[in-house]
Short mmCIF file of C-alpha atoms in Angstrom, two decimals:
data_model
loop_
_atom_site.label_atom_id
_atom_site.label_comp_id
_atom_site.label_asym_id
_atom_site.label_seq_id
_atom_site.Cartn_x
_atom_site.Cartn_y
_atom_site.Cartn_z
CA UNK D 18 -1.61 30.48 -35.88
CA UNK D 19 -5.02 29.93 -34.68
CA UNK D 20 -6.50 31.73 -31.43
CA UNK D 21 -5.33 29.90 -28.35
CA UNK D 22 -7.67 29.99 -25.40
CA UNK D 23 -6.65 31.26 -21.90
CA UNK D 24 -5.74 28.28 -20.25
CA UNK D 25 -3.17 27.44 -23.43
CA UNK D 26 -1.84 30.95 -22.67
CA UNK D 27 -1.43 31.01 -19.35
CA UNK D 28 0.58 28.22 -19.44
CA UNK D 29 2.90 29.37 -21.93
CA UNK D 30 3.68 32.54 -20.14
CA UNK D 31 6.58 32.85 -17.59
CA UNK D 32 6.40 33.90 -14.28
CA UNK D 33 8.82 36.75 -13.86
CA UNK D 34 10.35 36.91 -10.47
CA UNK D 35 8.29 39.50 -9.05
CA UNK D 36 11.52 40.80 -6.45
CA UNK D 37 13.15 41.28 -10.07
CA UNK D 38 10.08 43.15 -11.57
CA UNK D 39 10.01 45.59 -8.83
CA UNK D 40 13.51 46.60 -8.41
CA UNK D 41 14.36 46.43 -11.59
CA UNK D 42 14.79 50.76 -13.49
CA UNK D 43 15.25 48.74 -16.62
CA UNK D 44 12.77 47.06 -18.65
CA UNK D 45 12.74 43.40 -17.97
CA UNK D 46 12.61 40.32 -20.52
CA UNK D 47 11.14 37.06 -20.46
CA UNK D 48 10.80 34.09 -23.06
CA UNK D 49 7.37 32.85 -23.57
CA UNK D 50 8.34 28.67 -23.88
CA UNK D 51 5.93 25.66 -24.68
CA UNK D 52 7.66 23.41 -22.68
CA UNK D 53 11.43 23.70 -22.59
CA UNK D 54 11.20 25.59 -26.21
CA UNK D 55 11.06 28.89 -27.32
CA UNK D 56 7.37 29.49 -28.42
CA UNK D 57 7.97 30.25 -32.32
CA UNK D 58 5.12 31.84 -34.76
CA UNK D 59 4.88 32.04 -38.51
CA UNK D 60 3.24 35.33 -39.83
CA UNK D 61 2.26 35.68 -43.66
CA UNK D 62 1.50 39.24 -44.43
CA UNK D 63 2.39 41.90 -46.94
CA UNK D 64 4.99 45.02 -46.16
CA UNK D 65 3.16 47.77 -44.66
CA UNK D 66 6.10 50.27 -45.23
CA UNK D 67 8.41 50.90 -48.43
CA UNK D 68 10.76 48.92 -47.28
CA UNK D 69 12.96 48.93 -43.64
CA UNK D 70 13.34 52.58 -41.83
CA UNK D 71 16.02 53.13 -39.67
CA UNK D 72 15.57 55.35 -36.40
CA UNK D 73 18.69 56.88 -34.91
CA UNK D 74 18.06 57.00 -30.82
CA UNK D 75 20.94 58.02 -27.86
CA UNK D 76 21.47 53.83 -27.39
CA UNK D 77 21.63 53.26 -31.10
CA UNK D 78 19.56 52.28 -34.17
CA UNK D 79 16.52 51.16 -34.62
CA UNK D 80 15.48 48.84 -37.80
CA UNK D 81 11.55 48.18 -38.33
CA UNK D 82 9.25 47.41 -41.21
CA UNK D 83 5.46 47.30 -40.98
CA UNK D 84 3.75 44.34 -41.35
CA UNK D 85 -0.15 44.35 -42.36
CA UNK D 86 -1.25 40.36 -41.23
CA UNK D 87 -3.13 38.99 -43.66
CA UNK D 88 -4.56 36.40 -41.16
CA UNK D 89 -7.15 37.96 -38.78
CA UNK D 90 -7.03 34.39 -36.51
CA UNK D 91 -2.93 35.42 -36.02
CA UNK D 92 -4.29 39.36 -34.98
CA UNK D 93 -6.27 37.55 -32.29
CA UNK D 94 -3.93 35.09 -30.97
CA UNK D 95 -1.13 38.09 -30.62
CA UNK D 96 -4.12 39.85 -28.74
CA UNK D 97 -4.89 37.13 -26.12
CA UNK D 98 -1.54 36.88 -25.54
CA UNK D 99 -0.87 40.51 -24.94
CA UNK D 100 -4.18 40.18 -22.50
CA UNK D 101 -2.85 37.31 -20.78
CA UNK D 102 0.65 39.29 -20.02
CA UNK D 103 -1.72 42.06 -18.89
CA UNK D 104 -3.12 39.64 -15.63
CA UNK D 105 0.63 38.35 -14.87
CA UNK D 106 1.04 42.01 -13.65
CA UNK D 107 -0.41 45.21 -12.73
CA UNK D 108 1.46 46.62 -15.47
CA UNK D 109 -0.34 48.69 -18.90
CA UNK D 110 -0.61 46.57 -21.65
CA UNK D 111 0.48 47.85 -25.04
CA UNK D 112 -0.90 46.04 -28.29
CA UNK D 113 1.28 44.74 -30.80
CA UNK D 114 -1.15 44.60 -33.18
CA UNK D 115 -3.12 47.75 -34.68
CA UNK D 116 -6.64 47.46 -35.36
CA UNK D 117 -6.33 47.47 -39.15
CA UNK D 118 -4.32 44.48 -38.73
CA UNK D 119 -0.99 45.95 -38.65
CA UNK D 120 2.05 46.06 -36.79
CA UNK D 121 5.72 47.39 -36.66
CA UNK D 122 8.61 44.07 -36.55
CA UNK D 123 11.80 45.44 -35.20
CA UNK D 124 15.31 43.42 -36.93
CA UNK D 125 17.71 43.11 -34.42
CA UNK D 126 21.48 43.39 -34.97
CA UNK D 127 23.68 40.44 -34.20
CA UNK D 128 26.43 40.49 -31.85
CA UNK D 129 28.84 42.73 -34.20
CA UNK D 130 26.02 45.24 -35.06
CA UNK D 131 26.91 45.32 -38.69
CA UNK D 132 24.26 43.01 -39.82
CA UNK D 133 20.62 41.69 -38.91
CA UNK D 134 20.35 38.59 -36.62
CA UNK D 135 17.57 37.61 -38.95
CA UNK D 136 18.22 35.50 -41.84
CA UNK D 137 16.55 36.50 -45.20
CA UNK D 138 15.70 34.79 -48.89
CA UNK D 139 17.37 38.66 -49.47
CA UNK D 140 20.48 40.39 -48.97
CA UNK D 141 19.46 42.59 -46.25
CA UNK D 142 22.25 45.12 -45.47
CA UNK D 143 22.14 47.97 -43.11
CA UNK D 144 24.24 50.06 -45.23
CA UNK D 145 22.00 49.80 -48.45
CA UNK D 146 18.56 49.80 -47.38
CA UNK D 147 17.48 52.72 -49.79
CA UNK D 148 18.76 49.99 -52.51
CA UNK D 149 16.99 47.26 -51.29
CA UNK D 150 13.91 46.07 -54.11
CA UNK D 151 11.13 46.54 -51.55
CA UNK D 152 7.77 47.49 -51.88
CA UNK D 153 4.75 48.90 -49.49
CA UNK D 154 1.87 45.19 -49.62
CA UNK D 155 4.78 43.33 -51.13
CA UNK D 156 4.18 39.83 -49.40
CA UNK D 157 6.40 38.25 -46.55
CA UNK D 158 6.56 35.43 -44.33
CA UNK D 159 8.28 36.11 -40.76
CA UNK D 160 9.47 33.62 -38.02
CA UNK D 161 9.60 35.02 -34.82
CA UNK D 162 10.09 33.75 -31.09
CA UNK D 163 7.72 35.40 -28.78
CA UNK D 164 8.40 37.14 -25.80
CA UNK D 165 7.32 39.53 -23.31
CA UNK D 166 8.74 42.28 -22.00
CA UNK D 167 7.64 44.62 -18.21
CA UNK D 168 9.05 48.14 -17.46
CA UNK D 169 7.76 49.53 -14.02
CA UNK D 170 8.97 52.62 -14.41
CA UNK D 171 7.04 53.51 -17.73
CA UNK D 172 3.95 50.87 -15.77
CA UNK D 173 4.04 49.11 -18.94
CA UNK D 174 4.10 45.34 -20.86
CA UNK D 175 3.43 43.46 -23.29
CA UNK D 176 5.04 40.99 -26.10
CA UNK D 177 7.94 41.09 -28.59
CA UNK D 178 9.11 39.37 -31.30
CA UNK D 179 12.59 37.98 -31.77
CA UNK D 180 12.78 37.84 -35.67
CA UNK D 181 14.66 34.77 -36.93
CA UNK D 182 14.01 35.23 -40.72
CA UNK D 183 12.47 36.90 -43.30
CA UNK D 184 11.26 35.45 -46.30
CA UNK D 185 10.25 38.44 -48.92
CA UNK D 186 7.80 37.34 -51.99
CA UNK D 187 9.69 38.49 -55.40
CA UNK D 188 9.12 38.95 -59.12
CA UNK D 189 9.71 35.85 -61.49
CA UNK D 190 13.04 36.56 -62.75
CA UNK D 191 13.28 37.29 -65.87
CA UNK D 192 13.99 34.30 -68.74
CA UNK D 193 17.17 34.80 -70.09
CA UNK D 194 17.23 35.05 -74.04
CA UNK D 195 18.65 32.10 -75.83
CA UNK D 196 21.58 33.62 -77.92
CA UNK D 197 21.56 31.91 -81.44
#
């Protein structure tokens, strides 16, 4: 993902309905689209955590990982666009992306909430994360859709990422031994 400029930004961002924005207690949602698509980003990194943490909160759990981009061109991009969200409103920006390059991805739950929404090259299950084989600058690919999000209350925004897969690097399996 190389740096888009302003003008590329601005027209990728939605206008929220500003009625909706400032009435609304909750925090409010928006796809970014290019066109009539979802605008959908590829980041190659390595894990910046050992492995997915849970977070137990009073509306329910919260799955992240770190990520630690190994693109700086993909750190600036996410920037602009958090800028550009910035002059759609009056709102406090908050960076997605750290200055060492890294940055927490949240897996959502699907509809059931007994599994990730995200599709994986790995078994990811909620119930067995301490099991899963995963490893702190372990490298991963992960498609996302991109969108932003306003709260009023908190005077906040910025952008989000709705993970659609996972792809973790792994060891060569082993050869299996030829039995004679």
């Amino acid at each position: 993902m190389s740096a888009p400029s302003e003008f590329q930004i601005a027209s990728l961002v939605n206008d929220i309905d500003i009625t909706t924005l400032e009435t609304s207690t909750k925090t409010v949602y928006s796809n970014i689209k290019d066109g009539k698509k979802p605008l959908r980003i590829l980041l190659k990194g390595e894990l910046a955590t050992d492995g997915i943490n849970s977070k137990v909160f009073p509306n329910g759990t919260s799955y992240t990982f770190g990520l630690k981009l190994a693109n700086d061109e993909d750190t600036e991009a996410l920037n602009a666009l958090v800028e550009q969200i910035g002059k759609t409103s009056s709102l406090e920006t908050t960076p997605l992306v750290q200055d060492d390059n890294r940055m927490f991805v949240k897996l959502q739950l699907d509809k059931t909430k007994k599994k990730f929404s995200a599709k994986s090259n790995i078994k990811l299950d909620i119930k067995k994360l301490d099991e899963l084989d995963l490893y702190r600058g372990q490298g991963l690919e992960v498609h996302a859709e991109i969108g932003a999000w306003y709260n009023k209350a908190d005077g906040k925004a910025g952008i989000l990422l709705k993970v659609t897969k996972v792809d973790f690097e792994q060891d060569e399996p082993a050869k299996k031994k030829k039995k004679d």
